[in-house]
Amino acid sequence: MPLFVSVSPHPPGPLTSDPNSDPHPTLTFIQMKNATVFAALGAAILASSATAQTAQRHQEAQLQEPVIQVGGQSFGTWQEFQQSTTFKSLGLRCGLPPADPNFRFPASDCSGSSTTIKPEYNPANGLIQIPVVVHVIMNGAGTQGVISDAKVQSQIDILNEDFRAMAGTNGAGGTDTMVQFYLADRDPSNNPTTGITRSMNNTWFNDGGTYYNSLAWDTNRYLNIYTNQAGGALGYVPSLPQGGLVGSNSDRVVILWSTFGLNGPFGPPYNKGRTATHEVGHYLGLYHTFQGGCASAASCYTNGDRICDTNPDGGSHFGCPNTSSCSSPDPVKNYMEYTDDLCMDNFTPEQTNRMRCTIEHFRPNLARPPAACVAAGVTHRIAGSNLDVYTATAPVIGQNVTFTVDTSGFQFAQIFGVGSALSRPLDSGDWLLINIDSTILFNSGLLSGPIAQTSAVIANDPSMCGITIYTQAKLVNGTPRPLRLTNSQDLRIGN
Ligand SMILES: [Zn+2]
């Protein structure tokens, strides 16, 4: 039976200011038996289906206190909908498609059909570091799907809190998998990178088209995460790695952009970044804890979630209930459930064993440490009539860098630094080296002399290695504020 979803604003009126949108409440037709189907069918269908439009309206209407109608039911807010049995039955928490029953999983200790726990996959065997590239996909106008670098980093931090069971975090009581993640510091051509790409494309934003064929970095070597409308789900992976997609461009984790990172605009209960923790669990070979329902209690390594230390789970749960569905407490706090972000707090030891086995057998080229850090250095440049009175110490990660200006004859000095190559040209005469269109990384404010000095800490973050900050000072005398520029110091962050 077809499912009808409509979203009408309250009070009635246009859904958005989009001139292309229908000014009347819209009835949208979704062809799917359940939400997992759309992920299985793939993005090609989504591009032409109404699902993507609905997902977009989801975002747009969220700001307008919409009335949501799904399958003949009405919901006043998206939060209400997300707590409903309808949301649950649609499987919208996660769009992992069901496994093809005809697929023959390759034999291993962590195949699609069974798990064999072995000491060689225990966390004590060492830290596994996984480079991540985050592909931020925005709509064509760049007005939706916007995610800052800091928000991206917050998601990496949450993954590490959860996978490393870091003290003082929600996941402190879980298993330290000794698997951690870092934003890639080298792109596939071995050039320095932030590990973040950004694209603007309406089709891709609606999870349509084969965006991954254009954007993917070698999926053998990088965890490729995409943020967009995620096909109407909060997130999905196309299949477990045991299903044979590793190395293809389509091997990916897709996260609804508004649930990505800490305190995403989606809001509670999915704003603590655990949609990504859950989907990366799939990416590393884990099933849902409720796979197979209560039947998973028997022969637990070969049915259900193929794990024995997760209690059998009769079905998915929402919120954070205290329930028992198979004569034992439900594992509602496991990251592979469907519960609220704040409810989830653990992977089990056997899930950890299976994930590390999956990395070894199905993603053998994925793990590698960040690139070695470069030597910190300072390059001095001067041109024209600029004064040669400015020095800076070499910037070492985790340490202070000190900036010093001899302000003799002037009232104040002010030091600027940018990370943009726009500041490279240094011409003669009094002009500002710092391009005002650049992102200013450092601005000392006015410093008084005769020897003006300030310092800043370089974050103890290996991904900072190799970044050059272009710095320069200006000297000012007050009214009428004649300016003189100093030499520049190009600071290469290293160790
Ligand atoms: Zn899932």
XYZ file of C-alpha atoms and ligand atoms in Angstrom:
496
model
C 0.000 0.000 0.000
C 1.453 3.327 -0.962
C 2.372 5.689 1.806
C 1.259 9.285 1.739
C 3.175 11.999 3.477
C 2.213 15.597 3.505
C 3.650 18.519 5.321
C 1.547 21.599 5.678
C 2.679 24.720 7.450
C 0.770 26.094 10.343
C -0.939 28.417 9.732
C -1.585 27.604 6.078
C 0.660 29.350 3.643
C 3.705 28.778 1.494
C 6.083 26.165 2.803
C 9.073 28.326 2.116
C 10.134 31.434 0.352
C 11.365 29.238 -2.487
C 9.665 30.663 -5.583
C 9.513 27.179 -7.042
C 7.628 25.700 -4.146
C 3.952 24.988 -4.268
C 2.108 27.722 -2.363
C -0.470 25.197 -1.214
C -0.067 22.350 1.230
C 1.383 19.486 -0.697
C 0.466 15.838 -0.796
C 3.568 13.857 -1.519
C 3.616 10.313 -2.756
C 6.346 8.037 -1.569
C 6.764 4.677 -3.202
C 8.194 2.481 -0.514
C 7.131 -0.288 1.784
C 9.546 0.862 4.380
C 12.275 3.396 4.577
C 15.047 0.914 4.145
C 13.934 0.353 0.612
C 14.978 3.734 -0.644
C 18.529 3.178 0.463
C 18.551 -0.178 -1.236
C 17.161 1.260 -4.410
C 19.810 3.902 -4.312
C 20.105 7.497 -5.134
C 19.043 7.238 -8.758
C 15.439 6.722 -7.784
C 15.603 9.324 -5.089
C 16.641 11.926 -7.587
C 13.342 11.671 -9.352
C 11.127 10.663 -6.462
C 9.253 12.836 -4.077
C 11.173 11.461 -1.130
C 13.921 13.974 -1.583
C 11.430 16.816 -1.793
C 9.824 15.639 1.384
C 13.171 15.476 3.083
C 13.867 19.016 1.983
C 10.516 20.179 3.265
C 11.310 18.415 6.472
C 14.145 20.866 6.948
C 12.298 23.893 5.686
C 9.096 23.222 7.526
C 10.920 22.476 10.745
C 11.321 26.192 11.250
C 7.614 26.828 10.857
C 6.072 24.460 13.386
C 4.565 22.307 10.666
C 1.735 19.894 10.847
C 3.113 16.644 9.488
C 0.844 14.035 8.022
C 2.258 10.583 7.461
C 0.209 7.582 6.469
C -3.017 9.297 7.505
C -1.651 10.394 10.880
C -0.909 13.969 11.921
C 1.999 15.167 14.006
C 2.438 18.671 15.357
C 6.213 18.695 15.322
C 9.014 16.651 13.827
C 10.017 15.656 17.339
C 6.558 14.223 17.889
C 6.787 12.361 14.604
C 10.215 11.033 15.485
C 8.880 9.613 18.741
C 5.968 7.926 17.000
C 5.462 4.316 16.053
C 5.100 5.510 12.468
C 8.646 6.857 12.452
C 9.768 3.588 13.965
C 7.903 1.471 11.451
C 9.401 3.454 8.604
C 12.881 2.765 9.910
C 13.856 6.401 9.449
C 16.399 6.343 12.268
C 18.655 4.441 9.928
C 18.349 3.536 6.267
C 20.524 0.432 6.254
C 18.899 -1.799 3.644
C 18.144 -5.437 4.434
C 20.759 -7.907 3.302
C 20.124 -9.702 0.034
C 19.111 -13.213 1.129
C 20.722 -14.625 -2.004
C 24.075 -13.015 -1.336
C 26.833 -15.404 -0.311
C 28.968 -13.661 2.261
C 32.689 -14.295 1.917
C 33.976 -16.559 4.655
C 35.851 -14.902 7.480
C 35.765 -14.592 11.249
C 33.318 -11.729 10.773
C 31.260 -12.588 7.724
C 27.783 -11.372 7.043
C 26.420 -14.620 8.432
C 28.563 -15.285 11.507
C 31.117 -13.979 13.966
C 34.050 -15.873 15.455
C 35.508 -14.048 18.428
C 39.313 -14.294 18.514
C 41.965 -12.678 20.702
C 43.758 -11.302 17.642
C 40.890 -8.849 17.163
C 41.000 -7.544 20.707
C 41.715 -3.838 21.301
C 44.925 -4.759 23.141
C 46.463 -5.481 19.737
C 46.887 -1.800 19.086
C 45.401 1.500 18.079
C 43.710 1.663 14.682
C 43.581 5.162 13.194
C 41.147 5.804 10.365
C 41.392 8.855 8.072
C 38.067 10.493 7.336
C 37.033 12.782 4.534
C 33.779 14.663 5.128
C 31.998 15.770 1.968
C 29.647 18.593 2.939
C 26.963 18.825 0.256
C 24.831 21.962 0.273
C 21.889 22.915 -1.884
C 22.644 24.752 -5.090
C 22.320 28.154 -3.483
C 24.545 27.209 -0.573
C 21.816 28.157 1.889
C 21.023 24.701 3.266
C 23.315 21.979 4.467
C 25.934 24.468 5.612
C 28.324 22.914 8.136
C 31.329 24.733 9.562
C 34.786 23.223 9.920
C 34.310 23.391 13.687
C 31.069 21.411 13.444
C 32.834 18.791 11.330
C 35.580 18.533 13.925
C 32.962 18.186 16.677
C 31.613 15.096 14.907
C 35.090 13.571 14.713
C 35.473 14.305 18.419
C 32.175 12.545 19.205
C 33.196 9.490 17.185
C 36.386 9.335 19.211
C 34.580 9.852 22.518
C 32.269 6.955 21.673
C 34.716 4.545 20.036
C 37.409 5.238 22.625
C 34.986 5.322 25.610
C 36.697 8.494 26.707
C 36.454 9.461 30.360
C 34.006 12.208 31.144
C 31.899 11.625 28.025
C 28.583 9.906 27.363
C 30.436 6.796 26.190
C 32.803 6.518 29.157
C 31.192 3.310 30.345
C 31.466 1.511 27.008
C 34.237 -0.522 25.440
C 37.381 1.253 24.292
C 37.570 -0.175 20.774
C 41.037 1.313 20.231
C 39.661 2.548 16.917
C 39.845 6.271 16.375
C 39.248 8.746 13.602
C 40.984 11.820 12.254
C 40.225 14.240 9.471
C 42.489 13.215 6.625
C 45.641 15.308 6.502
C 46.643 14.088 3.033
C 44.377 13.805 0.027
C 44.628 10.871 -2.415
C 47.395 12.757 -4.273
C 49.300 13.148 -0.998
C 48.711 16.887 -0.849
C 47.934 18.516 2.514
C 44.205 18.769 3.156
C 41.691 19.698 5.805
C 39.827 16.445 5.127
C 36.692 18.432 4.233
C 35.194 19.048 0.791
C 32.224 21.273 0.021
C 29.846 21.094 -2.916
C 26.670 22.923 -3.909
C 24.219 20.874 -5.945
C 20.470 20.518 -5.453
C 20.313 16.944 -6.728
C 23.220 15.816 -4.593
C 21.855 17.672 -1.557
C 18.663 15.661 -1.923
C 20.805 12.509 -1.982
C 20.142 12.094 -5.686
C 22.539 11.386 -8.480
C 25.790 9.511 -8.163
C 27.542 12.296 -6.267
C 29.978 9.768 -4.857
C 31.334 9.100 -8.347
C 32.377 12.743 -8.452
C 33.420 13.215 -4.844
C 34.685 9.940 -3.372
C 38.257 9.628 -2.252
C 39.685 6.108 -2.591
C 37.269 4.159 -0.428
C 39.922 1.559 0.320
C 41.923 4.250 2.106
C 39.391 6.747 3.462
C 36.154 6.663 5.389
C 34.020 8.844 3.108
C 31.226 10.607 5.024
C 28.687 12.687 3.113
C 26.265 15.139 4.679
C 23.058 15.943 2.811
C 19.369 15.070 3.193
C 20.304 11.377 3.539
C 17.317 10.256 1.486
C 14.848 11.056 4.250
C 16.581 8.997 6.932
C 18.832 10.318 9.677
C 21.643 8.339 8.110
C 22.524 5.208 6.207
C 25.212 3.081 4.664
C 24.472 1.217 1.403
C 25.444 -2.114 2.981
C 27.805 -3.676 5.453
C 31.372 -3.965 4.109
C 30.899 -7.719 4.018
C 28.511 -7.064 1.130
C 31.337 -6.356 -1.282
C 31.169 -2.607 -1.861
C 34.577 -1.720 -0.379
C 36.706 0.007 -2.983
C 33.736 1.180 -5.035
C 32.845 4.855 -5.052
C 29.493 4.057 -3.477
C 31.129 2.796 -0.271
C 30.095 5.538 2.115
C 28.384 6.804 5.232
C 25.591 9.335 4.628
C 24.373 11.533 7.473
C 21.441 13.951 7.520
C 23.319 17.232 7.620
C 21.263 18.691 10.475
C 22.147 15.805 12.799
C 25.862 16.001 12.018
C 28.221 17.085 14.771
C 27.469 18.446 18.199
C 24.211 20.396 18.622
C 23.134 20.230 15.017
C 20.110 22.297 13.992
C 17.875 19.195 13.894
C 17.689 19.558 17.653
C 16.904 16.907 20.292
C 16.880 13.994 20.472
C 19.264 13.560 17.521
C 21.708 16.396 18.018
C 24.563 14.749 19.899
C 26.273 13.225 16.887
C 25.364 9.586 17.488
C 23.679 9.090 14.151
C 27.233 9.055 12.817
C 28.433 6.713 15.594
C 25.643 4.281 14.687
C 26.297 4.452 10.938
C 30.061 4.083 11.364
C 29.222 0.981 13.411
C 27.539 -0.396 10.287
C 30.486 0.795 8.184
C 32.682 -1.420 10.380
C 30.443 -4.457 10.033
C 27.899 -4.273 12.852
C 24.240 -5.160 12.546
C 21.443 -3.623 14.567
C 21.113 -5.221 17.984
C 17.511 -6.093 17.099
C 18.467 -7.884 13.880
C 16.444 -11.092 13.912
C 14.445 -10.101 16.988
C 14.206 -12.504 19.912
C 15.205 -15.438 17.700
C 18.742 -14.161 17.972
C 18.980 -15.653 21.455
C 19.706 -19.040 19.885
C 23.047 -19.604 18.150
C 23.843 -15.979 18.712
C 27.034 -15.953 16.611
C 25.176 -17.113 13.519
C 21.878 -15.264 13.673
C 20.554 -11.942 14.884
C 23.373 -9.420 15.098
C 25.943 -12.275 15.122
C 27.027 -11.131 18.578
C 26.410 -12.913 21.887
C 27.139 -10.212 24.421
C 24.332 -7.980 23.178
C 21.098 -9.156 24.724
C 18.485 -10.431 22.269
C 16.335 -7.516 21.264
C 12.750 -7.939 20.118
C 12.754 -4.795 18.009
C 14.035 -1.265 17.748
C 13.416 1.211 20.547
C 13.032 4.968 20.625
C 13.528 7.428 23.412
C 15.360 5.675 26.248
C 13.015 3.031 27.625
C 13.658 0.494 30.368
C 12.250 -2.550 28.620
C 12.650 -6.296 28.289
C 11.462 -7.932 25.120
C 13.161 -11.344 25.083
C 13.247 -12.309 28.778
C 16.234 -10.039 29.329
C 16.763 -6.273 29.409
C 16.849 -4.745 25.951
C 20.232 -3.295 24.957
C 18.672 0.122 24.445
C 21.888 1.963 25.266
C 23.880 0.249 22.580
C 24.983 2.481 19.695
C 23.407 -0.025 17.285
C 19.895 0.562 18.640
C 17.524 3.332 17.505
C 17.281 5.208 20.791
C 17.973 8.878 21.497
C 21.483 10.200 21.106
C 21.773 10.835 24.841
C 20.607 7.291 25.614
C 23.278 5.534 23.591
C 26.536 4.925 25.398
C 28.284 1.710 24.446
C 29.643 -0.852 22.056
C 30.167 -4.257 23.661
C 33.477 -6.180 23.732
C 32.213 -8.602 21.082
C 30.980 -5.809 18.838
C 34.475 -4.372 19.188
C 35.995 -7.728 18.254
C 33.778 -7.924 15.183
C 34.590 -4.355 14.079
C 38.336 -4.891 14.359
C 37.980 -8.192 12.506
C 36.019 -6.345 9.802
C 38.772 -3.769 9.418
C 41.406 -6.499 9.111
C 39.505 -8.634 6.601
C 37.297 -6.225 4.671
C 38.995 -2.845 5.015
C 42.666 -3.857 5.184
C 43.984 -0.649 3.606
C 41.920 1.769 5.651
C 43.879 2.175 8.843
C 46.967 4.332 8.884
C 48.349 6.978 11.179
C 48.343 10.691 10.338
C 51.240 11.815 8.203
C 54.467 12.579 9.976
C 54.694 16.131 11.159
C 56.992 18.560 9.375
C 59.654 20.687 11.008
C 58.410 24.014 12.305
C 59.944 26.965 10.516
C 59.934 30.707 9.951
C 60.538 32.429 6.610
C 61.425 36.117 6.722
C 60.337 38.388 3.882
C 60.552 42.128 3.366
C 59.977 44.508 0.525
C 59.766 48.209 -0.292
C 59.825 50.657 2.552
C 58.478 48.227 5.133
C 60.306 48.262 8.463
C 62.357 45.226 9.430
C 61.301 45.174 13.105
C 59.066 42.109 13.466
C 60.076 38.615 14.593
C 58.209 35.441 15.526
C 59.297 32.128 16.949
C 58.787 28.868 15.078
C 55.285 27.468 15.705
C 55.467 24.018 17.288
C 52.229 22.112 17.857
C 51.219 22.187 21.493
C 53.565 25.082 22.290
C 53.537 28.854 22.403
C 54.560 30.963 19.468
C 55.759 34.458 20.417
C 55.442 37.551 18.255
C 57.646 40.602 18.902
C 57.671 44.059 17.317
C 60.104 46.897 17.998
C 57.704 49.838 18.048
C 60.348 52.558 18.403
C 58.920 55.843 17.138
C 55.376 54.502 17.096
C 52.583 54.251 19.592
C 51.191 50.792 18.845
C 51.827 47.659 16.855
C 49.236 45.233 15.594
C 50.027 41.769 14.264
C 47.894 39.886 11.761
C 48.093 36.350 10.493
C 46.192 34.510 7.786
C 46.328 31.009 6.401
C 45.526 32.099 2.896
C 47.904 32.250 -0.009
C 46.281 35.588 -0.806
C 48.818 37.142 1.489
C 51.809 35.803 -0.380
C 52.546 38.777 -2.657
C 54.604 41.401 -0.938
C 54.911 44.605 -2.903
C 56.829 47.759 -2.211
C 55.301 50.677 -0.385
C 52.673 51.025 2.293
C 49.988 48.586 1.581
C 48.494 45.955 3.732
C 49.782 42.481 3.256
C 46.676 41.095 4.886
C 43.887 40.780 2.390
C 40.662 41.753 4.094
C 38.857 38.994 2.216
C 41.036 36.384 3.860
C 40.133 34.467 6.933
C 42.081 36.153 9.672
C 43.516 33.469 11.890
C 45.290 35.827 14.196
C 44.838 39.458 15.176
C 46.786 40.667 18.166
C 44.862 43.870 18.689
C 46.820 46.998 19.543
C 50.033 46.281 21.431
C 52.029 49.021 23.102
C 55.818 49.251 23.054
C 58.623 50.005 23.047
C 58.946 46.247 22.532
C 55.460 44.929 21.826
C 55.079 41.244 22.427
C 52.308 38.675 22.517
C 51.992 34.934 22.220
C 49.495 32.253 21.317
C 49.296 28.512 21.743
C 49.370 26.287 18.686
C 46.831 23.529 19.292
C 48.319 20.120 19.996
C 46.701 18.729 16.873
C 48.836 16.793 14.376
C 46.525 17.882 11.585
C 47.947 21.387 12.055
C 51.332 20.143 10.849
C 52.440 21.693 7.606
C 49.994 24.595 7.672
C 51.660 27.952 7.023
C 50.353 31.107 8.669
C 51.396 34.298 6.924
C 51.938 37.034 9.496
C 52.871 40.678 9.401
C 52.639 43.677 11.710
C 51.605 47.251 11.197
C 52.757 50.207 13.260
C 50.424 53.082 14.099
C 50.910 56.487 15.687
C 47.380 57.538 16.453
C 45.717 60.508 14.777
C 46.026 60.938 11.879
C 47.206 57.328 12.139
C 50.030 57.150 9.645
C 50.730 53.495 9.023
C 53.952 51.661 8.430
C 54.089 47.991 7.627
C 56.762 45.635 8.816
C 58.469 42.691 7.269
C 56.445 39.487 7.201
C 57.072 36.154 8.897
C 55.707 33.015 7.267
C 55.171 30.502 10.065
C 55.076 26.834 9.178
C 53.478 24.804 11.948
C 55.378 21.663 12.789
C 57.261 19.920 15.535
Zn 21.309 1.353 11.488
